Amino acid sequence: MASIDVYKQTAQTWFSELRDRICAELEAIETEISPDGAGRFVRTPWQRAEGGGGEMSVIKGKVFEKGGVNISTVHGEFSDVMRKEIPGASEDPRFWASGISLVIHPVSPLVPAVHMNTRMIVVGDGTKHWFGGGADLTPVVPVERDTQDFHAAFQRVCDAADPAYYAKFKKWCDEYFFLKHRNEARGIGGIFYDYVNTGEWGKDFAFTQEVGKALATIYPALVKRHMHETWDDEDRQRQLIKRGRYVEFNLLYDRGTRFGLMTGGNVEAILMSLPPVVHWG
Amino acid sequence: MASIDVYKQTAQTWFSELRDRICAELEAIETEISPDGAGRFVRTPWQRAEGGGGEMSVIKGKVFEKGGVNISTVHGEFSDVMRKEIPGASEDPRFWASGISLVIHPVSPLVPAVHMNTRMIVVGDGTKHWFGGGADLTPVVPVERDTQDFHAAFQRVCDAADPAYYAKFKKWCDEYFFLKHRNEARGIGGIFYDYVNTGEWGKDFAFTQEVGKALATIYPALVKRHMHETWDDEDRQRQLIKRGRYVEFNLLYDRGTRFGLMTGGNVEAILMSLPPVVHWG
């Protein structure tokens, strides 16, 4: 078996394991609140006509108003538009991509929403490949301790891999998750990275694994920190308006959302990221 | 005074008069439901740094959950991107634009939402100018009689102006208000037109006036037809999901919304079109 095939299989298996781990963590939190009637992830597999497919896991619970974790492994040929954008795709448009994508919208306005996505991409004959991904937190009203802890979790992961990563990936995140039309950040940021290939696949894979593990640790901690706090209608209203900003970002700017929808991706899996209830003033 | 200046002044005055007429019609409906605590349009003027401005009118009532009517008259120079898209703008990028834009999201899931927009555009030295606009209806569940009456209202206006208009403008509307990613129409359509300049300004202006008047007549009639009908939670839920499609269309596809937001337009006036409460499944 060629090493690239081992890499692909290993990465794909990891994204699935990470999905299981995160879903179990979040279900445990639901059980803590409501031992009997707890929200559970419901899994729905989907196929992609052009090759590959994935599985959505969606929870609608008492803590997590709507949470979605999607894994997918797809392959095919990049469209003409993408060939110009993806490194190496103009020479050989074949691609393989596997990843996990997660968006959680909690019931409580005091519990932050979160997004995480990590992926491995292979272009052409298998000599060109890289990891990409990131995680960012969107509280309704930022809490300084949460912000520090979230950033610290990902700084640890970055620093362990490369001293240059954190500054670069944090800045990339701040620049990416920004609503230009409102001159407003989507949330408090986190990290965002792409095209990571140091020449040592094992090292890059380990970094992407650690990003996933960091999310699986820090996010449940932040949820538990705030889930029992009381909130009122005003907090909820603020949350519903903030969620409108989330929708605006995803539909106006998000590369994955726009690209996926324009190219016949799985609509339900892509729009899993949209909040369940949203207000505009 | 050059004739183009008379045209501009006449069109601008009309859009303002039409705004007054429509707002009065809708307020009268609110008063019928709730003589004392009726919803009223609140007017907010806004200025555009590059030249011109407008006025938003927003109602939040018992019949109209959120209704917005915006008039604006702006002028300046088209950006590089727009110069390639707008006829004549590559030679002389100066423009003047005046128009009215309306979106109504009713409380009752049995009362359809509606959108109408008409505008006059002048490019360059004033020799190039045209009218554009249209109106389309978005019921949660289409009602055949409403659909027929709405289409008939605009067919009458089209047929009186030019026997070729209706087929062309109805098709244009169906093609434009379509969510490709869901393979689904936004609503039941209506008409959509642009670049109308027959060489007789008075005739083209009269057509645009009649489009506005048709909306001011047919929409209140449809509202009154359904506003007293009872509905349940299931109807409301269907409405909130349908509104999500409206948001998806406006943020993913609508030319005016995307163009306005990307080029520093008035965010509140542009996003006035978004429904007040929205659900995604």
XYZ file of C-alpha atoms in Angstrom:
562
model
C 0.000 0.000 0.000
C 1.453 3.379 -1.000
C 2.164 5.693 1.911
C -0.398 8.245 0.685
C -3.082 5.578 0.946
C -2.023 4.829 4.509
C -2.157 8.565 5.300
C -5.622 8.913 3.832
C -6.957 5.908 5.682
C -5.364 7.030 8.944
C -6.755 10.567 8.691
C -10.233 9.374 7.758
C -10.294 6.969 10.695
C -9.204 9.747 13.035
C -11.956 12.159 11.951
C -14.491 9.438 12.653
C -12.977 8.675 16.086
C -12.922 12.365 16.951
C -16.583 12.608 15.986
C -17.393 9.719 18.342
C -15.408 11.297 21.150
C -16.986 14.750 20.828
C -20.524 13.383 20.464
C -20.033 11.260 23.596
C -18.773 14.277 25.565
C -21.729 16.427 24.551
C -24.268 13.669 25.170
C -22.805 13.198 28.650
C -23.518 16.860 29.345
C -27.108 16.448 28.166
C -27.500 13.407 30.437
C -26.255 15.407 33.413
C -29.098 17.906 32.904
C -31.796 15.432 32.008
C -31.031 11.776 32.874
C -34.103 10.409 31.115
C -35.107 12.726 28.317
C -31.621 13.724 27.269
C -30.870 14.898 23.748
C -29.021 12.354 21.644
C -27.116 12.698 18.396
C -29.052 11.315 15.471
C -26.832 10.078 12.659
C -27.769 10.387 8.984
C -25.422 9.073 6.317
C -25.363 10.726 2.903
C -23.836 9.883 -0.446
C -22.269 12.206 -2.983
C -23.157 11.372 -6.600
C -19.681 12.311 -7.849
C -17.915 10.101 -5.296
C -17.796 9.527 -1.575
C -20.151 10.706 1.116
C -20.426 11.381 4.788
C -22.468 11.244 7.947
C -24.263 14.032 9.786
C -24.813 13.790 13.526
C -27.368 16.231 14.871
C -28.392 16.795 18.493
C -31.371 18.849 19.651
C -31.251 18.882 23.402
C -31.804 20.898 26.545
C -28.245 22.226 26.653
C -27.481 22.148 22.950
C -30.372 23.719 21.061
C -28.823 22.486 17.835
C -25.488 20.807 17.426
C -24.152 19.272 14.268
C -21.052 17.187 13.697
C -20.418 16.167 10.118
C -17.728 13.836 8.802
C -17.150 13.305 5.127
C -14.710 11.714 2.727
C -15.189 12.733 -0.886
C -13.215 12.470 -4.092
C -13.512 13.568 -7.696
C -12.230 16.322 -9.941
C -12.206 20.020 -9.129
C -14.441 22.272 -11.242
C -12.899 24.920 -13.502
C -13.387 27.637 -10.882
C -11.702 25.581 -8.153
C -8.780 24.598 -10.394
C -7.677 28.215 -10.355
C -7.961 28.495 -6.578
C -6.479 25.251 -5.273
C -2.688 24.815 -5.374
C -1.722 22.165 -7.927
C -5.250 21.617 -9.208
C -4.640 23.329 -12.544
C -2.098 20.608 -13.466
C -4.111 17.656 -12.170
C -7.657 18.339 -10.953
C -8.218 15.064 -9.113
C -8.829 15.459 -5.396
C -9.576 13.528 -2.260
C -10.770 15.252 0.913
C -11.696 13.956 4.330
C -12.665 15.976 7.356
C -14.840 16.768 10.318
C -16.938 19.882 10.772
C -18.775 20.891 13.914
C -21.079 23.751 14.910
C -22.850 23.943 18.264
C -25.604 26.445 19.131
C -26.445 26.132 22.848
C -29.821 26.967 24.392
C -28.358 29.258 27.054
C -27.221 32.693 25.867
C -24.474 32.402 28.488
C -22.942 29.315 26.867
C -20.870 30.234 23.791
C -21.465 28.777 20.335
C -18.493 27.022 18.788
C -17.219 25.922 15.393
C -14.416 23.484 14.562
C -13.312 21.962 11.299
C -10.250 19.918 10.366
C -9.519 18.216 7.071
C -6.891 16.500 4.937
C -6.804 17.351 1.235
C -4.987 15.431 -1.503
C -4.683 16.900 -5.003
C -3.571 15.158 -8.194
C -1.537 11.956 -8.053
C -1.066 12.001 -4.287
C 2.227 13.880 -3.999
C 0.412 17.126 -3.077
C -1.489 17.008 0.209
C -2.034 19.115 3.280
C -4.086 19.700 6.422
C -6.367 22.612 7.139
C -8.844 23.570 9.796
C -9.393 25.597 12.911
C -11.738 26.378 15.753
C -13.421 29.580 16.876
C -15.732 30.586 19.705
C -18.794 32.820 19.449
C -20.147 33.965 22.805
C -23.120 36.342 22.859
C -21.215 38.555 25.286
C -17.512 37.678 25.660
C -16.327 36.547 29.093
C -12.668 37.358 29.613
C -11.797 34.108 31.388
C -13.419 32.005 28.642
C -11.652 33.975 25.941
C -8.289 33.467 27.627
C -8.840 29.766 28.247
C -10.033 29.111 24.701
C -7.070 30.915 23.174
C -4.643 29.265 25.621
C -5.877 25.790 24.667
C -5.068 26.347 21.006
C -1.873 28.230 21.711
C -0.591 25.156 23.587
C -1.365 22.954 20.598
C 0.266 25.389 18.173
C 3.355 26.005 20.286
C 3.979 22.283 20.670
C 4.030 21.937 16.885
C 5.829 25.080 15.719
C 6.614 28.362 17.525
C 5.462 30.345 14.479
C 2.030 28.721 14.222
C 0.020 30.466 16.890
C 0.562 34.086 15.874
C -0.033 33.214 12.249
C -3.102 31.016 12.747
C -4.746 33.325 15.294
C -4.406 36.292 12.940
C -5.752 34.231 10.042
C -8.784 33.358 12.160
C -9.428 36.974 13.142
C -9.212 38.058 9.524
C -11.368 35.234 8.210
C -14.253 35.340 10.692
C -14.985 39.013 10.166
C -18.217 40.598 8.911
C -16.904 43.400 6.700
C -20.345 44.921 6.135
C -20.781 45.394 9.885
C -17.097 45.986 10.657
C -17.581 43.361 13.361
C -15.897 40.061 14.306
C -18.074 36.943 14.280
C -16.825 35.911 17.710
C -13.655 36.045 19.796
C -11.636 34.059 17.258
C -9.404 31.058 17.787
C -7.182 29.588 15.075
C -7.524 29.016 11.345
C -4.939 27.196 9.221
C -4.617 25.787 5.735
C -2.029 24.242 3.401
C -0.059 22.760 6.324
C 2.518 20.369 4.926
C 5.913 20.499 6.621
C 7.190 17.496 4.718
C 6.560 15.271 7.742
C 3.056 13.888 7.410
C 3.091 12.333 10.863
C 3.904 15.631 12.509
C 1.184 17.507 10.600
C -1.364 14.805 11.315
C -0.485 14.945 15.010
C -1.044 18.711 14.980
C -4.477 18.322 13.414
C -5.296 15.594 15.935
C -4.300 17.869 18.795
C -6.518 20.668 17.473
C -9.464 18.279 17.587
C -8.569 17.010 21.056
C -8.174 20.557 22.357
C -11.684 21.389 21.180
C -13.026 18.176 22.724
C -11.581 19.302 26.076
C -11.976 23.075 26.217
C -15.479 23.374 24.815
C -17.180 20.975 27.263
C -15.311 22.778 30.065
C -16.742 26.132 28.980
C -20.222 24.641 28.646
C -20.079 23.216 32.175
C -18.813 26.547 33.477
C -21.948 28.394 32.335
C -24.772 25.927 31.727
C -26.302 26.297 35.190
C -26.257 30.098 35.227
C -29.657 31.771 34.989
C -30.541 34.065 32.137
C -33.542 36.162 31.100
C -35.483 37.169 27.983
C -33.138 40.037 27.325
C -30.157 37.659 27.224
C -32.067 35.379 24.894
C -33.022 38.248 22.601
C -29.386 39.327 22.420
C -28.438 35.741 21.536
C -31.025 35.511 18.748
C -29.765 38.754 17.198
C -26.144 37.586 17.517
C -27.115 34.392 15.696
C -28.289 36.556 12.795
C -24.697 37.721 12.442
C -23.652 34.073 12.321
C -26.076 33.440 9.457
C -24.889 36.554 7.642
C -21.279 35.410 7.923
C -21.934 31.873 6.736
C -24.091 32.809 3.754
C -22.222 35.945 2.663
C -18.594 35.023 3.311
C -17.884 31.449 4.346
C -15.874 29.734 1.623
C -17.016 26.244 2.487
C -20.689 27.176 2.628
C -20.762 29.164 -0.579
C -18.549 26.721 -2.445
C -20.503 23.721 -1.234
C -23.892 25.183 -2.118
C -22.802 26.464 -5.521
C -21.306 23.117 -6.523
C -24.109 20.780 -5.557
C -22.871 19.688 -2.125
C -25.177 18.126 0.469
C -27.416 21.082 1.388
C -28.514 19.702 4.759
C -24.948 18.901 5.821
C -23.662 22.304 4.711
C -26.472 24.311 6.303
C -26.305 22.259 9.503
C -24.240 25.237 10.682
C -27.233 27.600 10.708
C -28.752 28.324 14.125
C -32.191 26.854 14.912
C -33.890 30.153 15.871
C -32.723 33.559 14.704
C -33.990 37.125 15.019
C -33.291 40.179 12.942
C -34.247 43.574 14.389
C -33.656 72.662 -16.825
C -32.462 69.758 -18.992
C -35.096 67.106 -19.620
C -33.024 64.452 -17.790
C -33.165 66.606 -14.658
C -36.936 66.859 -14.961
C -37.117 63.057 -15.364
C -34.956 62.472 -12.304
C -36.957 64.871 -10.179
C -40.253 63.421 -11.380
C -39.195 59.817 -10.687
C -37.790 60.642 -7.264
C -40.988 62.440 -6.284
C -43.052 59.476 -7.447
C -41.103 56.935 -5.388
C -41.695 59.076 -2.319
C -45.420 59.430 -3.080
C -45.726 55.689 -3.653
C -44.035 55.081 -0.312
C -46.594 57.355 1.389
C -49.473 55.613 -0.331
C -48.332 52.083 0.528
C -47.493 52.939 4.123
C -50.945 54.525 4.557
C -52.641 51.409 3.122
C -50.771 49.073 5.446
C -51.282 51.278 8.505
C -55.017 51.320 7.746
C -55.001 47.521 7.904
C -53.220 47.610 11.254
C -55.796 50.099 12.552
C -58.631 47.811 11.502
C -57.200 45.049 13.723
C -56.172 47.198 16.632
C -57.726 50.715 16.679
C -55.621 51.910 19.617
C -52.363 50.021 19.692
C -51.887 49.755 15.947
C -48.433 49.373 14.446
C -47.154 52.499 12.742
C -44.326 53.009 10.294
C -41.311 54.607 11.929
C -39.196 56.654 9.517
C -35.425 56.879 9.753
C -33.495 58.982 7.276
C -29.934 57.993 6.355
C -27.112 59.650 4.457
C -24.597 58.070 2.110
C -21.059 59.423 2.508
C -20.391 59.236 -1.257
C -23.543 61.190 -2.138
C -27.262 61.094 -1.511
C -29.226 59.085 1.004
C -32.636 57.755 1.768
C -35.314 57.010 4.291
C -36.306 53.706 5.845
C -39.870 53.175 7.056
C -40.324 50.190 9.327
C -43.536 48.825 10.815
C -43.779 46.183 13.531
C -47.412 45.503 14.057
C -50.064 42.887 14.746
C -50.667 42.100 11.077
C -47.226 42.962 9.721
C -44.601 41.357 11.940
C -41.957 43.368 10.124
C -42.458 45.543 7.118
C -39.891 47.815 5.565
C -40.256 50.393 2.828
C -37.073 52.136 1.801
C -36.680 55.025 -0.624
C -33.307 56.296 -1.696
C -31.687 58.619 -4.175
C -27.938 58.223 -4.498
C -25.262 59.353 -6.909
C -21.542 58.928 -7.428
C -19.207 56.836 -9.527
C -19.421 53.099 -10.075
C -16.602 50.967 -8.673
C -14.307 49.036 -11.012
C -16.326 45.857 -10.577
C -19.621 47.582 -11.387
C -18.179 49.385 -14.411
C -17.884 46.027 -16.133
C -21.439 45.021 -15.264
C -23.486 48.151 -15.910
C -24.196 49.146 -19.530
C -22.320 52.333 -20.434
C -20.463 52.575 -17.120
C -17.092 51.617 -18.583
C -17.109 54.799 -20.697
C -18.422 57.152 -18.000
C -18.797 55.729 -14.481
C -20.987 58.483 -13.046
C -24.397 57.320 -11.907
C -27.601 58.527 -10.310
C -30.163 56.085 -8.940
C -33.491 56.597 -7.239
C -35.936 53.944 -6.148
C -38.269 52.325 -3.693
C -37.820 48.910 -2.136
C -40.358 47.087 0.001
C -40.430 43.794 1.892
C -43.326 42.743 4.140
C -43.234 39.751 6.515
C -46.731 39.264 7.995
C -47.451 37.670 11.384
C -49.955 35.180 9.993
C -48.516 32.218 8.093
C -51.632 32.439 5.906
C -50.823 35.948 4.698
C -48.099 35.918 2.027
C -44.867 37.880 2.283
C -44.196 40.298 -0.547
C -41.323 42.161 -2.150
C -41.443 45.088 -4.574
C -38.715 47.315 -5.928
C -38.724 49.920 -8.704
C -35.930 52.274 -9.660
C -34.645 54.712 -12.239
C -30.944 54.589 -13.108
C -28.920 57.199 -14.978
C -25.374 56.464 -16.122
C -22.759 58.911 -17.424
C -23.780 62.302 -18.794
C -27.505 61.618 -18.625
C -28.134 60.227 -22.105
C -28.201 56.636 -20.776
C -31.022 55.889 -18.370
C -33.580 53.199 -17.712
C -36.140 51.770 -15.297
C -35.929 48.460 -13.471
C -37.884 46.686 -10.791
C -40.496 44.087 -10.121
C -42.678 42.463 -7.506
C -42.966 38.910 -6.255
C -45.113 37.083 -3.721
C -43.918 34.502 -1.175
C -46.738 32.583 0.492
C -45.845 29.822 2.957
C -48.243 27.520 1.134
C -49.458 28.840 -2.239
C -53.189 29.477 -2.624
C -54.280 29.142 -6.231
C -56.663 32.114 -6.195
C -54.000 34.414 -4.709
C -51.433 33.249 -7.230
C -53.794 33.922 -10.123
C -54.843 37.333 -8.826
C -51.273 38.434 -8.144
C -50.097 37.395 -11.591
C -53.184 38.899 -13.242
C -52.546 42.276 -11.572
C -49.074 42.516 -13.075
C -50.097 41.033 -16.400
C -52.636 43.854 -16.781
C -49.910 46.434 -16.138
C -47.510 44.749 -18.566
C -50.077 44.216 -21.320
C -51.123 47.861 -21.190
C -47.513 48.886 -21.818
C -46.256 46.285 -24.304
C -47.687 42.906 -25.361
C -44.192 41.355 -25.095
C -43.529 42.488 -21.520
C -45.452 40.002 -19.427
C -44.034 36.741 -20.767
C -40.513 38.158 -20.625
C -40.748 39.764 -17.194
C -42.550 36.818 -15.586
C -39.874 34.401 -16.828
C -37.120 36.731 -15.654
C -38.723 36.765 -12.201
C -39.005 32.970 -12.051
C -35.357 32.609 -13.054
C -34.093 35.268 -10.680
C -35.925 34.308 -7.483
C -34.732 30.722 -7.520
C -32.634 28.934 -4.873
C -30.339 26.804 -7.023
C -28.888 24.916 -4.045
C -32.377 23.714 -3.075
C -33.751 23.551 -6.619
C -36.670 25.532 -5.249
C -38.404 28.811 -6.134
C -38.418 31.541 -3.468
C -42.139 32.094 -3.927
C -44.764 32.051 -6.663
C -43.010 34.736 -8.707
C -44.395 37.886 -10.253
C -42.432 40.130 -12.609
C -38.826 41.315 -12.799
C -37.547 43.841 -15.335
C -34.440 45.889 -15.962
C -32.920 48.191 -18.595
C -36.364 49.381 -19.739
C -35.873 52.336 -22.073
C -38.158 52.391 -25.092
C -37.027 55.856 -26.115
C -40.166 57.365 -24.615
C -39.361 58.253 -21.027
C -42.962 59.175 -20.212
C -44.204 55.772 -21.312
C -41.532 53.901 -19.325
C -42.137 56.020 -16.243
C -45.877 55.345 -16.498
C -45.174 51.611 -16.632
C -43.044 51.778 -13.490
C -45.737 53.852 -11.796
C -48.364 51.271 -12.690
C -46.209 48.459 -11.250
C -46.120 50.323 -7.955
C -49.843 51.073 -8.009
C -50.645 47.437 -8.811
C -48.700 46.333 -5.756
C -50.423 48.981 -3.626
C -53.776 47.496 -4.662
C -53.279 43.749 -4.934
C -51.181 43.185 -1.814
C -53.580 44.840 0.672
C -56.397 42.859 -0.993
C -54.550 39.575 -0.386
C -53.782 40.575 3.201
C -57.448 41.345 3.914
C -58.457 38.058 2.295
C -56.450 36.002 4.814
C -55.671 38.095 7.893
C -58.686 36.899 9.885
C -58.157 33.199 9.176
C -57.011 31.111 12.139
C -53.726 29.277 12.094
C -51.834 26.972 14.464
C -48.303 26.259 15.651
C -47.667 23.948 12.748
C -48.515 26.714 10.262
C -46.242 29.080 12.143
C -43.392 26.565 12.175
C -43.748 26.096 8.418
C -43.624 29.865 8.005
C -40.453 30.224 10.086
C -38.707 27.527 8.026
C -39.898 29.138 4.781
C -38.434 32.432 5.993
C -35.062 30.692 6.258
C -35.232 30.146 2.502
C -35.873 33.863 2.114
C -32.725 34.644 4.110
C -30.729 32.113 2.108
C -31.858 33.721 -1.142
C -31.137 37.268 -0.088
C -27.676 36.580 1.342
C -26.513 33.997 -1.200
C -27.970 35.324 -4.453
C -29.662 38.708 -4.328
C -27.660 41.153 -6.440
C -28.801 44.246 -4.565
C -28.093 42.774 -1.137
C -24.658 41.393 -1.949
C -23.652 44.436 -3.984
C -24.896 46.850 -1.350
C -23.163 45.093 1.536
C -19.890 44.597 -0.314
C -19.687 48.250 -1.332
C -20.441 49.936 1.959
C -24.163 50.567 1.530
C -26.469 51.273 4.468
C -26.495 47.902 6.269
C -29.761 48.475 8.137
C -31.592 49.582 5.000
C -30.248 46.666 2.956
C -30.949 44.008 5.592
C -34.398 45.466 6.341
C -35.497 42.667 4.000
C -34.585 39.916 6.478
C -37.497 38.374 8.406
C -37.803 39.143 12.132
C -37.919 35.523 13.352
C -36.492 32.593 11.416
C -36.023 28.880 12.055
C -33.691 26.388 10.486
C -34.391 22.701 11.048
